[in-house]
């Protein structure tokens, strides 16, 4: 994390904000805890692949473990997409932050919560004026705008039942070695949860100690992942100034945080490689390296003119009509391996091999993965332009439910709201050569994107809202 931040403005000298430890400025752990409760964006949930519109937070919930001991998790959170999390807040210098003790502590809190009966879980999570006894009742109270209340309640219940929680250790400064311990736990194939270290740092000006700037970011060892949330507040007056600064997280950062699949880039690659080997063995002709062959297809796609298919959705700010995402392995990112159309995605499309549904929230179909066509949306643009509640998008969702030859799902991740899938083995079983495989790949890509475009909903919304609005 940077030790200094520089604030500039026209005709004014630059202002230097210096990183402080909580102890340096006389703040207790409870102050950091309160800051996170008041500003949940500082938890950087998006960077962990947790996509939501609303988050519900409980502070210092009380739960009795099966041993009889009373437990008080600092923060518990639920999202309107069914994610459940436990946050343990520590101040730099706390001996429990120095080694595995804090990891054991936060996991112990999660274990306590997951072993409770549903009525006790609900009582622990509900507000002081709530009488909810079931998750269906609780969800109706805390997320009244959700369109899928019963499904949301079922997902939260399932997350708790199987211990699939998101653990966060939040501190103002992480001691050397803590992230290494956490990474070793997170990468274990025996675990079914995520655990991260999050630095939430106060910054201060020398000549204005009453004002604080909060900067938060997940860390790996002593480095920070790119995406950040910044909030400026005045600790004396009530007229605080809030400034949000966002930058897109790097693909390497997503890999490290496990956002490109359940685990690291290596585990994602292992899954893709194993599935592609299985697919290759099912083909009626020998192929040496299906991964490399797909890469050759993707690069051929870049050379084609796609204006006839997607040109109606382009605008002046569209920098690329057809492109490959992923920096280290172009086209390989977020549990998928293929080609993208239209950048920025307002809207955009993906077509190709889909082998891991962890990021998208929609599982592939077929033992060796799917061929998928995915509607990609710049989520911030989509929210700003009210795309997700628009008549055009709702009509598109309704129309896609009538598609017969593809498995279609409205995904919980608004970056990828519609996912069309075909079993990869079944789709390519008729091909008899590499040339036929290539032809089939382009046939499916064109068919899937064409289905999304056929009703004119996307073009109508683009014309009405303007895809170039940023």
Short mmCIF file of C-alpha atoms in Angstrom, two decimals:
data_model
loop_
_atom_site.label_atom_id
_atom_site.label_comp_id
_atom_site.label_asym_id
_atom_site.label_seq_id
_atom_site.Cartn_x
_atom_site.Cartn_y
_atom_site.Cartn_z
CA UNK A 1 0.00 0.00 0.00
CA UNK A 2 1.27 3.47 -0.84
CA UNK A 3 2.64 5.52 2.06
CA UNK A 4 1.56 8.78 0.41
CA UNK A 5 -1.35 9.89 -1.77
CA UNK A 6 -1.23 13.11 -3.75
CA UNK A 7 -4.35 15.24 -4.22
CA UNK A 8 -4.24 17.92 -6.92
CA UNK A 9 -6.60 20.67 -8.02
CA UNK A 10 -6.40 23.59 -10.43
CA UNK A 11 -4.46 26.62 -9.23
CA UNK A 12 -3.80 25.01 -5.86
CA UNK A 13 -0.63 23.38 -4.56
CA UNK A 14 -0.76 19.59 -4.27
CA UNK A 15 -1.96 18.14 -0.99
CA UNK A 16 -0.06 15.19 0.47
CA UNK A 17 -1.96 12.56 2.46
CA UNK A 18 0.23 10.41 4.67
CA UNK A 19 -0.65 6.85 5.58
CA UNK A 20 -1.24 6.38 9.29
CA UNK A 21 -1.73 3.42 11.54
CA UNK A 22 -4.83 3.50 13.73
CA UNK A 23 -2.67 3.54 16.81
CA UNK A 24 -0.78 6.61 15.55
CA UNK A 25 -3.96 8.70 15.44
CA UNK A 26 -5.57 7.30 18.58
CA UNK A 27 -8.22 5.19 16.86
CA UNK A 28 -9.37 1.86 18.24
CA UNK A 29 -10.38 -1.25 16.34
CA UNK A 30 -14.01 -0.32 17.01
CA UNK A 31 -13.52 2.88 14.97
CA UNK A 32 -12.35 0.91 11.93
CA UNK A 33 -15.21 -1.50 12.46
CA UNK A 34 -17.70 1.38 12.53
CA UNK A 35 -16.17 2.86 9.36
CA UNK A 36 -16.66 -0.43 7.50
CA UNK A 37 -20.25 -0.79 8.73
CA UNK A 38 -21.06 2.76 7.59
CA UNK A 39 -19.23 2.35 4.28
CA UNK A 40 -19.47 -1.28 3.09
CA UNK A 41 -17.90 -0.34 -0.28
CA UNK A 42 -14.61 -0.30 1.63
CA UNK A 43 -14.89 -4.10 1.90
CA UNK A 44 -14.06 -4.31 -1.84
CA UNK A 45 -16.53 -7.17 -2.32
CA UNK A 46 -16.54 -6.67 -6.10
CA UNK A 47 -12.86 -7.53 -6.18
CA UNK A 48 -13.64 -10.89 -4.60
CA UNK A 49 -16.22 -11.68 -7.28
CA UNK A 50 -19.15 -10.79 -4.98
CA UNK A 51 -21.54 -8.81 -7.15
CA UNK A 52 -24.56 -7.19 -5.53
CA UNK A 53 -26.89 -4.21 -5.48
CA UNK A 54 -27.48 -4.17 -1.75
CA UNK A 55 -25.56 -5.45 1.26
CA UNK A 56 -26.95 -6.02 4.74
CA UNK A 57 -24.54 -5.76 7.68
CA UNK A 58 -24.80 -6.94 11.28
CA UNK A 59 -22.25 -5.66 13.79
CA UNK A 60 -21.17 -7.60 16.87
CA UNK A 61 -23.74 -10.35 16.43
CA UNK A 62 -23.95 -12.79 19.33
CA UNK A 63 -23.83 -16.55 18.82
CA UNK A 64 -23.25 -19.44 21.19
CA UNK A 65 -20.86 -22.12 19.94
CA UNK A 66 -21.56 -25.82 20.47
CA UNK A 67 -18.95 -25.71 23.26
CA UNK A 68 -21.12 -23.20 25.12
CA UNK A 69 -18.75 -20.26 24.55
CA UNK A 70 -20.31 -16.98 23.45
CA UNK A 71 -18.94 -15.63 20.16
CA UNK A 72 -19.13 -12.08 18.83
CA UNK A 73 -18.12 -11.78 15.16
CA UNK A 74 -17.19 -8.18 14.39
CA UNK A 75 -19.20 -8.01 11.16
CA UNK A 76 -21.50 -10.42 9.36
CA UNK A 77 -22.90 -9.51 5.95
CA UNK A 78 -25.49 -10.80 3.51
CA UNK A 79 -25.86 -9.61 -0.08
CA UNK A 80 -28.92 -9.56 -2.28
CA UNK A 81 -27.20 -12.16 -4.46
CA UNK A 82 -27.01 -14.65 -1.59
CA UNK A 83 -23.40 -14.25 -0.44
CA UNK A 84 -22.62 -14.59 3.25
CA UNK A 85 -19.50 -13.18 4.86
CA UNK A 86 -17.63 -12.83 8.14
CA UNK A 87 -15.31 -9.88 8.76
CA UNK A 88 -12.77 -9.80 11.57
CA UNK A 89 -11.32 -6.35 12.27
CA UNK A 90 -7.84 -5.96 13.76
CA UNK A 91 -5.61 -3.00 14.47
CA UNK A 92 -1.97 -3.20 13.45
CA UNK A 93 0.02 -4.18 16.51
CA UNK A 94 -2.60 -6.57 17.84
CA UNK A 95 -0.70 -9.79 18.66
CA UNK A 96 -3.53 -11.87 17.15
CA UNK A 97 -2.74 -10.33 13.75
CA UNK A 98 0.84 -11.60 13.74
CA UNK A 99 0.27 -15.22 12.75
CA UNK A 100 -2.40 -17.87 12.20
CA UNK A 101 -4.40 -16.89 15.30
CA UNK A 102 -6.52 -14.38 13.43
CA UNK A 103 -7.19 -16.92 10.66
CA UNK A 104 -8.31 -19.49 13.22
CA UNK A 105 -10.45 -16.86 14.93
CA UNK A 106 -12.38 -15.74 11.85
CA UNK A 107 -12.93 -19.32 10.70
CA UNK A 108 -14.09 -20.25 14.22
CA UNK A 109 -16.71 -17.50 14.00
CA UNK A 110 -17.89 -18.90 10.68
CA UNK A 111 -18.03 -22.43 12.07
CA UNK A 112 -20.11 -21.20 15.01
CA UNK A 113 -22.59 -19.48 12.72
CA UNK A 114 -22.92 -22.43 10.35
CA UNK A 115 -23.61 -24.97 13.13
CA UNK A 116 -26.64 -23.06 14.44
CA UNK A 117 -30.18 -24.05 13.55
CA UNK A 118 -31.91 -21.80 11.07
CA UNK A 119 -34.08 -20.06 13.66
CA UNK A 120 -30.98 -19.17 15.70
CA UNK A 121 -29.13 -17.98 12.59
CA UNK A 122 -32.05 -15.74 11.69
CA UNK A 123 -32.36 -14.32 15.21
CA UNK A 124 -28.64 -13.56 15.17
CA UNK A 125 -28.89 -11.74 11.83
CA UNK A 126 -32.19 -9.90 12.17
CA UNK A 127 -32.56 -6.31 13.31
CA UNK A 128 -33.85 -5.24 16.74
CA UNK A 129 -37.37 -4.59 15.46
CA UNK A 130 -37.62 -7.75 13.37
CA UNK A 131 -39.71 -10.80 14.23
CA UNK A 132 -38.39 -12.96 11.37
CA UNK A 133 -37.97 -16.64 12.22
CA UNK A 134 -36.97 -18.01 8.80
CA UNK A 135 -34.67 -16.85 6.02
CA UNK A 136 -37.67 -16.36 3.76
CA UNK A 137 -39.08 -13.87 6.25
CA UNK A 138 -35.69 -12.21 6.88
CA UNK A 139 -34.91 -11.79 3.18
CA UNK A 140 -38.32 -10.23 2.61
CA UNK A 141 -37.49 -7.66 5.28
CA UNK A 142 -33.90 -6.78 4.36
CA UNK A 143 -34.08 -7.10 0.55
CA UNK A 144 -37.68 -6.12 -0.27
CA UNK A 145 -36.79 -5.15 -3.84
CA UNK A 146 -35.40 -8.56 -4.76
CA UNK A 147 -37.32 -10.28 -7.53
CA UNK A 148 -36.37 -13.78 -6.38
CA UNK A 149 -36.99 -13.84 -2.63
CA UNK A 150 -37.45 -17.59 -2.25
CA UNK A 151 -34.37 -18.38 -4.36
CA UNK A 152 -32.32 -15.81 -2.44
CA UNK A 153 -33.37 -17.28 0.90
CA UNK A 154 -32.55 -20.77 -0.36
CA UNK A 155 -29.07 -19.71 -1.48
CA UNK A 156 -28.27 -18.04 1.86
CA UNK A 157 -29.51 -21.13 3.67
CA UNK A 158 -27.34 -23.33 1.44
CA UNK A 159 -24.25 -21.15 1.91
CA UNK A 160 -24.57 -21.48 5.67
CA UNK A 161 -25.42 -25.17 5.55
CA UNK A 162 -22.27 -26.03 3.60
CA UNK A 163 -20.00 -23.40 5.14
CA UNK A 164 -19.47 -21.60 1.83
CA UNK A 165 -18.66 -18.27 3.44
CA UNK A 166 -16.52 -15.30 2.48
CA UNK A 167 -14.00 -14.50 5.20
CA UNK A 168 -12.29 -11.11 5.40
CA UNK A 169 -9.57 -10.02 7.79
CA UNK A 170 -9.66 -6.22 7.76
CA UNK A 171 -6.78 -4.28 9.27
CA UNK A 172 -5.15 -0.89 8.90
CA UNK A 173 -1.81 -2.52 8.08
CA UNK A 174 -1.08 -6.21 7.60
CA UNK A 175 2.10 -7.57 9.18
CA UNK A 176 4.59 -9.32 6.93
CA UNK A 177 3.64 -12.94 6.38
CA UNK A 178 -0.08 -12.72 7.17
CA UNK A 179 -1.19 -12.77 3.54
CA UNK A 180 1.09 -15.78 2.92
CA UNK A 181 -0.71 -17.72 5.66
CA UNK A 182 -4.07 -16.71 4.23
CA UNK A 183 -3.06 -17.66 0.68
CA UNK A 184 -2.03 -21.11 1.86
CA UNK A 185 -5.46 -21.63 3.41
CA UNK A 186 -7.38 -20.22 0.44
CA UNK A 187 -5.55 -22.36 -2.11
CA UNK A 188 -6.20 -25.63 -0.30
CA UNK A 189 -8.35 -27.88 -2.44
CA UNK A 190 -10.02 -29.17 0.73
CA UNK A 191 -11.62 -25.82 1.55
CA UNK A 192 -14.88 -24.49 0.14
CA UNK A 193 -14.62 -20.87 1.20
CA UNK A 194 -12.62 -17.77 0.43
CA UNK A 195 -10.52 -15.83 2.91
CA UNK A 196 -8.81 -12.52 2.19
CA UNK A 197 -6.73 -9.91 3.90
CA UNK A 198 -7.99 -6.37 3.35
CA UNK A 199 -6.03 -3.30 4.31
CA UNK A 200 -8.28 -0.34 5.15
CA UNK A 201 -5.91 2.54 5.75
CA UNK A 202 -6.52 6.04 7.09
CA UNK A 203 -4.56 8.84 5.43
CA UNK A 204 -4.03 12.23 7.04
CA UNK A 205 -2.70 15.67 6.13
CA UNK A 206 -0.05 17.16 8.37
CA UNK A 207 -1.86 20.49 8.60
CA UNK A 208 -5.39 19.07 8.84
CA UNK A 209 -5.33 16.07 11.21
CA UNK A 210 -9.12 16.20 11.68
CA UNK A 211 -9.75 14.98 8.12
CA UNK A 212 -9.19 11.38 7.12
CA UNK A 213 -9.06 9.72 3.73
CA UNK A 214 -9.81 5.97 3.75
CA UNK A 215 -8.15 3.78 1.14
CA UNK A 216 -8.95 0.07 0.97
CA UNK A 217 -7.53 -2.75 -1.13
CA UNK A 218 -7.05 -6.50 -0.92
CA UNK A 219 -3.40 -7.46 -0.49
CA UNK A 220 -1.25 -10.36 -1.60
CA UNK A 221 1.94 -10.50 0.46
CA UNK A 222 2.91 -6.81 0.64
CA UNK A 223 1.40 -5.80 -2.71
CA UNK A 224 -2.03 -4.39 -3.40
CA UNK A 225 -4.50 -5.41 -6.05
CA UNK A 226 -5.37 -2.61 -8.39
CA UNK A 227 -9.06 -1.93 -7.76
CA UNK A 228 -9.61 0.48 -4.84
CA UNK A 229 -12.29 2.40 -3.00
CA UNK A 230 -11.48 5.82 -1.53
CA UNK A 231 -13.62 7.83 0.87
CA UNK A 232 -12.75 11.23 2.37
CA UNK A 233 -14.48 12.21 5.59
CA UNK A 234 -14.11 14.99 8.16
CA UNK A 235 -13.98 13.65 11.68
CA UNK A 236 -14.98 16.96 13.28
CA UNK A 237 -17.77 18.46 11.22
CA UNK A 238 -20.75 16.57 9.82
CA UNK A 239 -20.20 17.94 6.32
CA UNK A 240 -17.89 15.27 5.01
CA UNK A 241 -16.64 15.15 1.45
CA UNK A 242 -16.87 11.74 -0.21
CA UNK A 243 -14.76 10.92 -3.24
CA UNK A 244 -15.03 7.52 -4.94
CA UNK A 245 -12.20 6.52 -7.26
CA UNK A 246 -12.46 3.23 -9.17
CA UNK A 247 -10.00 1.51 -11.46
CA UNK A 248 -10.59 -1.83 -13.15
CA UNK A 249 -8.86 -4.68 -11.40
CA UNK A 250 -6.13 -6.28 -13.47
CA UNK A 251 -6.56 -9.79 -14.82
CA UNK A 252 -3.51 -10.84 -12.79
CA UNK A 253 -5.21 -9.44 -9.71
CA UNK A 254 -8.35 -11.42 -10.46
CA UNK A 255 -6.25 -14.54 -10.84
CA UNK A 256 -4.54 -13.96 -7.51
CA UNK A 257 -7.80 -13.26 -5.70
CA UNK A 258 -9.47 -16.30 -7.23
CA UNK A 259 -11.92 -14.20 -9.26
CA UNK A 260 -11.11 -16.13 -12.41
CA UNK A 261 -12.28 -19.37 -10.88
CA UNK A 262 -12.25 -21.37 -7.68
CA UNK A 263 -8.61 -20.95 -6.76
CA UNK A 264 -5.59 -19.58 -8.53
CA UNK A 265 -4.72 -19.23 -12.20
CA UNK A 266 -2.97 -22.61 -12.02
CA UNK A 267 -6.09 -24.41 -10.79
CA UNK A 268 -8.15 -22.71 -13.48
CA UNK A 269 -5.67 -23.80 -16.12
CA UNK A 270 -5.60 -27.32 -14.73
CA UNK A 271 -9.39 -27.52 -14.95
CA UNK A 272 -9.46 -26.21 -18.52
CA UNK A 273 -6.61 -28.47 -19.61
CA UNK A 274 -8.20 -31.57 -18.10
CA UNK A 275 -11.61 -30.83 -19.62
CA UNK A 276 -10.16 -30.06 -23.04
CA UNK A 277 -8.20 -33.32 -22.93
CA UNK A 278 -11.45 -35.16 -22.21
CA UNK A 279 -13.14 -33.32 -25.06
CA UNK A 280 -10.27 -34.12 -27.43
CA UNK A 281 -10.54 -37.82 -26.58
CA UNK A 282 -14.23 -37.77 -27.50
CA UNK A 283 -13.60 -36.42 -31.01
CA UNK A 284 -13.61 -38.93 -33.90
CA UNK A 285 -10.25 -37.68 -35.17
CA UNK A 286 -6.90 -37.22 -33.40
CA UNK A 287 -5.91 -33.74 -32.20
CA UNK A 288 -2.60 -32.96 -30.57
CA UNK A 289 -3.38 -29.79 -28.63
CA UNK A 290 -6.97 -28.58 -28.48
CA UNK A 291 -6.02 -25.58 -26.33
CA UNK A 292 -3.62 -24.31 -29.00
CA UNK A 293 -6.11 -25.06 -31.75
CA UNK A 294 -8.76 -22.97 -30.01
CA UNK A 295 -6.24 -20.17 -29.71
CA UNK A 296 -5.73 -20.29 -33.49
CA UNK A 297 -9.51 -20.06 -34.00
CA UNK A 298 -9.74 -17.06 -31.69
CA UNK A 299 -7.04 -15.23 -33.63
CA UNK A 300 -8.82 -15.95 -36.90
CA UNK A 301 -11.94 -14.39 -35.38
CA UNK A 302 -9.98 -11.18 -34.80
CA UNK A 303 -9.28 -10.92 -38.52
CA UNK A 304 -12.92 -11.20 -39.60
CA UNK A 305 -15.34 -8.36 -40.27
CA UNK A 306 -18.17 -8.57 -37.74
CA UNK A 307 -19.89 -5.34 -38.67
CA UNK A 308 -22.80 -7.22 -40.23
CA UNK A 309 -23.50 -8.93 -36.89
CA UNK A 310 -22.72 -6.38 -34.16
CA UNK A 311 -22.13 -3.13 -36.04
CA UNK A 312 -25.49 -1.72 -35.01
CA UNK A 313 -24.32 -1.62 -31.39
CA UNK A 314 -21.05 0.20 -32.00
CA UNK A 315 -20.45 3.81 -31.09
CA UNK A 316 -17.68 6.37 -31.11
CA UNK A 317 -16.24 5.08 -27.84
CA UNK A 318 -16.08 1.49 -28.98
CA UNK A 319 -12.33 0.90 -29.15
CA UNK A 320 -12.46 -2.71 -30.32
CA UNK A 321 -15.04 -4.60 -32.31
CA UNK A 322 -13.47 -8.01 -31.64
CA UNK A 323 -10.81 -8.67 -29.02
CA UNK A 324 -9.33 -11.16 -26.55
CA UNK A 325 -9.43 -10.55 -22.79
CA UNK A 326 -6.73 -11.80 -20.44
CA UNK A 327 -3.18 -10.48 -20.34
CA UNK A 328 -1.02 -13.56 -19.82
CA UNK A 329 -3.13 -15.91 -21.95
CA UNK A 330 -5.26 -13.87 -24.35
CA UNK A 331 -8.83 -15.09 -24.40
CA UNK A 332 -8.41 -17.05 -21.15
CA UNK A 333 -10.09 -15.36 -18.19
CA UNK A 334 -13.04 -15.71 -15.78
CA UNK A 335 -13.50 -19.42 -16.37
CA UNK A 336 -13.87 -19.03 -20.11
CA UNK A 337 -11.64 -19.19 -23.17
CA UNK A 338 -12.75 -17.40 -26.28
CA UNK A 339 -13.49 -14.17 -28.10
CA UNK A 340 -15.19 -10.92 -27.05
CA UNK A 341 -17.08 -8.38 -29.13
CA UNK A 342 -17.55 -4.66 -28.46
CA UNK A 343 -15.47 -2.80 -25.93
CA UNK A 344 -16.74 -1.28 -23.72
CA UNK A 345 -19.54 -3.78 -23.14
CA UNK A 346 -22.54 -1.49 -23.56
CA UNK A 347 -23.57 -4.16 -24.46
CA UNK A 348 -20.97 -6.73 -25.58
CA UNK A 349 -20.70 -10.44 -26.23
CA UNK A 350 -18.47 -13.44 -25.58
CA UNK A 351 -18.36 -16.73 -27.47
CA UNK A 352 -16.17 -19.73 -26.79
CA UNK A 353 -15.28 -22.47 -24.35
CA UNK A 354 -16.85 -22.13 -20.88
CA UNK A 355 -15.44 -24.44 -18.23
CA UNK A 356 -15.88 -22.78 -14.81
CA UNK A 357 -18.98 -20.95 -13.57
CA UNK A 358 -17.50 -19.57 -10.34
CA UNK A 359 -17.30 -15.97 -11.54
CA UNK A 360 -20.49 -15.89 -13.58
CA UNK A 361 -22.67 -17.77 -11.08
CA UNK A 362 -23.91 -20.09 -13.84
CA UNK A 363 -22.49 -23.59 -14.20
CA UNK A 364 -21.43 -25.05 -17.56
CA UNK A 365 -23.49 -27.90 -18.99
CA UNK A 366 -21.77 -31.12 -20.00
CA UNK A 367 -18.99 -33.15 -18.39
CA UNK A 368 -16.22 -31.36 -20.28
CA UNK A 369 -17.71 -27.86 -20.22
CA UNK A 370 -19.82 -25.86 -22.61
CA UNK A 371 -19.68 -23.78 -25.72
CA UNK A 372 -21.19 -20.54 -24.45
CA UNK A 373 -22.39 -17.24 -25.80
CA UNK A 374 -22.63 -14.63 -23.04
CA UNK A 375 -24.14 -11.17 -22.92
CA UNK A 376 -21.54 -8.94 -21.26
CA UNK A 377 -22.53 -5.60 -19.71
CA UNK A 378 -20.47 -2.80 -18.22
CA UNK A 379 -22.28 -3.06 -14.89
CA UNK A 380 -21.80 0.57 -13.85
CA UNK A 381 -23.19 1.73 -17.20
CA UNK A 382 -26.02 -0.79 -16.89
CA UNK A 383 -26.98 0.50 -13.47
CA UNK A 384 -26.66 4.15 -14.49
CA UNK A 385 -28.85 3.66 -17.56
CA UNK A 386 -31.23 1.33 -15.67
CA UNK A 387 -30.62 -1.40 -18.21
CA UNK A 388 -31.48 -4.29 -15.90
CA UNK A 389 -35.00 -3.06 -15.16
CA UNK A 390 -35.66 -1.73 -18.67
CA UNK A 391 -38.54 -3.05 -20.76
CA UNK A 392 -36.04 -4.04 -23.45
CA UNK A 393 -33.93 -6.22 -21.15
CA UNK A 394 -36.94 -7.84 -19.47
CA UNK A 395 -38.37 -8.59 -22.91
CA UNK A 396 -35.04 -10.09 -23.96
CA UNK A 397 -34.97 -12.32 -20.86
CA UNK A 398 -38.53 -13.49 -21.56
CA UNK A 399 -37.73 -14.22 -25.20
CA UNK A 400 -34.59 -16.18 -24.34
CA UNK A 401 -36.65 -18.56 -22.19
CA UNK A 402 -38.28 -19.82 -25.40
CA UNK A 403 -34.97 -20.88 -26.98
CA UNK A 404 -34.97 -24.65 -27.50
CA UNK A 405 -31.44 -25.65 -28.57
CA UNK A 406 -29.49 -23.80 -25.88
CA UNK A 407 -29.54 -23.88 -22.09
CA UNK A 408 -30.23 -20.25 -21.19
CA UNK A 409 -29.95 -18.69 -17.73
CA UNK A 410 -30.31 -15.21 -16.28
CA UNK A 411 -27.11 -15.07 -14.29
CA UNK A 412 -26.75 -13.45 -10.83
CA UNK A 413 -23.60 -11.56 -11.94
CA UNK A 414 -24.78 -8.39 -13.69
CA UNK A 415 -21.53 -8.19 -15.64
CA UNK A 416 -22.73 -11.33 -17.45
CA UNK A 417 -26.53 -11.28 -17.12
CA UNK A 418 -27.46 -13.85 -19.80
CA UNK A 419 -25.54 -17.06 -20.46
CA UNK A 420 -26.33 -19.45 -23.34
CA UNK A 421 -24.68 -22.88 -23.14
CA UNK A 422 -24.39 -25.99 -25.30
CA UNK A 423 -22.69 -29.17 -24.11
CA UNK A 424 -19.26 -29.00 -25.74
CA UNK A 425 -19.04 -32.75 -26.37
CA UNK A 426 -22.49 -32.96 -27.91
CA UNK A 427 -22.06 -29.83 -30.01
CA UNK A 428 -18.80 -31.00 -31.59
CA UNK A 429 -19.41 -34.75 -31.77
CA UNK A 430 -20.44 -34.64 -35.47
CA UNK A 431 -17.21 -32.96 -36.64
CA UNK A 432 -14.75 -35.18 -38.52
CA UNK A 433 -11.74 -32.87 -38.91
CA UNK A 434 -10.10 -29.73 -37.59
CA UNK A 435 -11.58 -27.67 -40.41
CA UNK A 436 -15.07 -28.90 -39.51
CA UNK A 437 -14.35 -28.10 -35.84
CA UNK A 438 -13.42 -24.55 -36.79
CA UNK A 439 -16.53 -24.17 -38.96
CA UNK A 440 -18.70 -25.44 -36.11
CA UNK A 441 -17.10 -22.98 -33.67
CA UNK A 442 -17.97 -20.00 -35.87
CA UNK A 443 -21.43 -21.41 -36.60
CA UNK A 444 -22.24 -21.61 -32.88
CA UNK A 445 -20.79 -18.17 -32.14
CA UNK A 446 -22.85 -16.55 -34.89
CA UNK A 447 -25.97 -18.47 -33.90
CA UNK A 448 -25.74 -17.54 -30.21
CA UNK A 449 -25.01 -13.84 -30.76
CA UNK A 450 -27.70 -13.80 -33.43
CA UNK A 451 -30.24 -15.16 -30.93
CA UNK A 452 -29.41 -12.36 -28.50
CA UNK A 453 -29.75 -9.79 -31.28
CA UNK A 454 -32.74 -11.28 -33.13
CA UNK A 455 -35.55 -9.59 -31.19
CA UNK A 456 -34.05 -6.13 -31.52
CA UNK A 457 -34.18 -5.47 -27.76
CA UNK A 458 -30.48 -4.66 -27.41
CA UNK A 459 -30.47 -2.39 -30.45
CA UNK A 460 -33.60 -0.62 -29.20
CA UNK A 461 -32.10 0.01 -25.78
CA UNK A 462 -28.81 1.12 -27.33
CA UNK A 463 -30.65 3.60 -29.53
CA UNK A 464 -32.73 4.92 -26.65
CA UNK A 465 -30.08 5.10 -23.91
CA UNK A 466 -26.94 5.51 -25.98
CA UNK A 467 -24.20 2.95 -25.48
CA UNK A 468 -21.55 5.66 -25.55
CA UNK A 469 -22.73 7.20 -22.28
CA UNK A 470 -20.04 6.77 -19.69
#
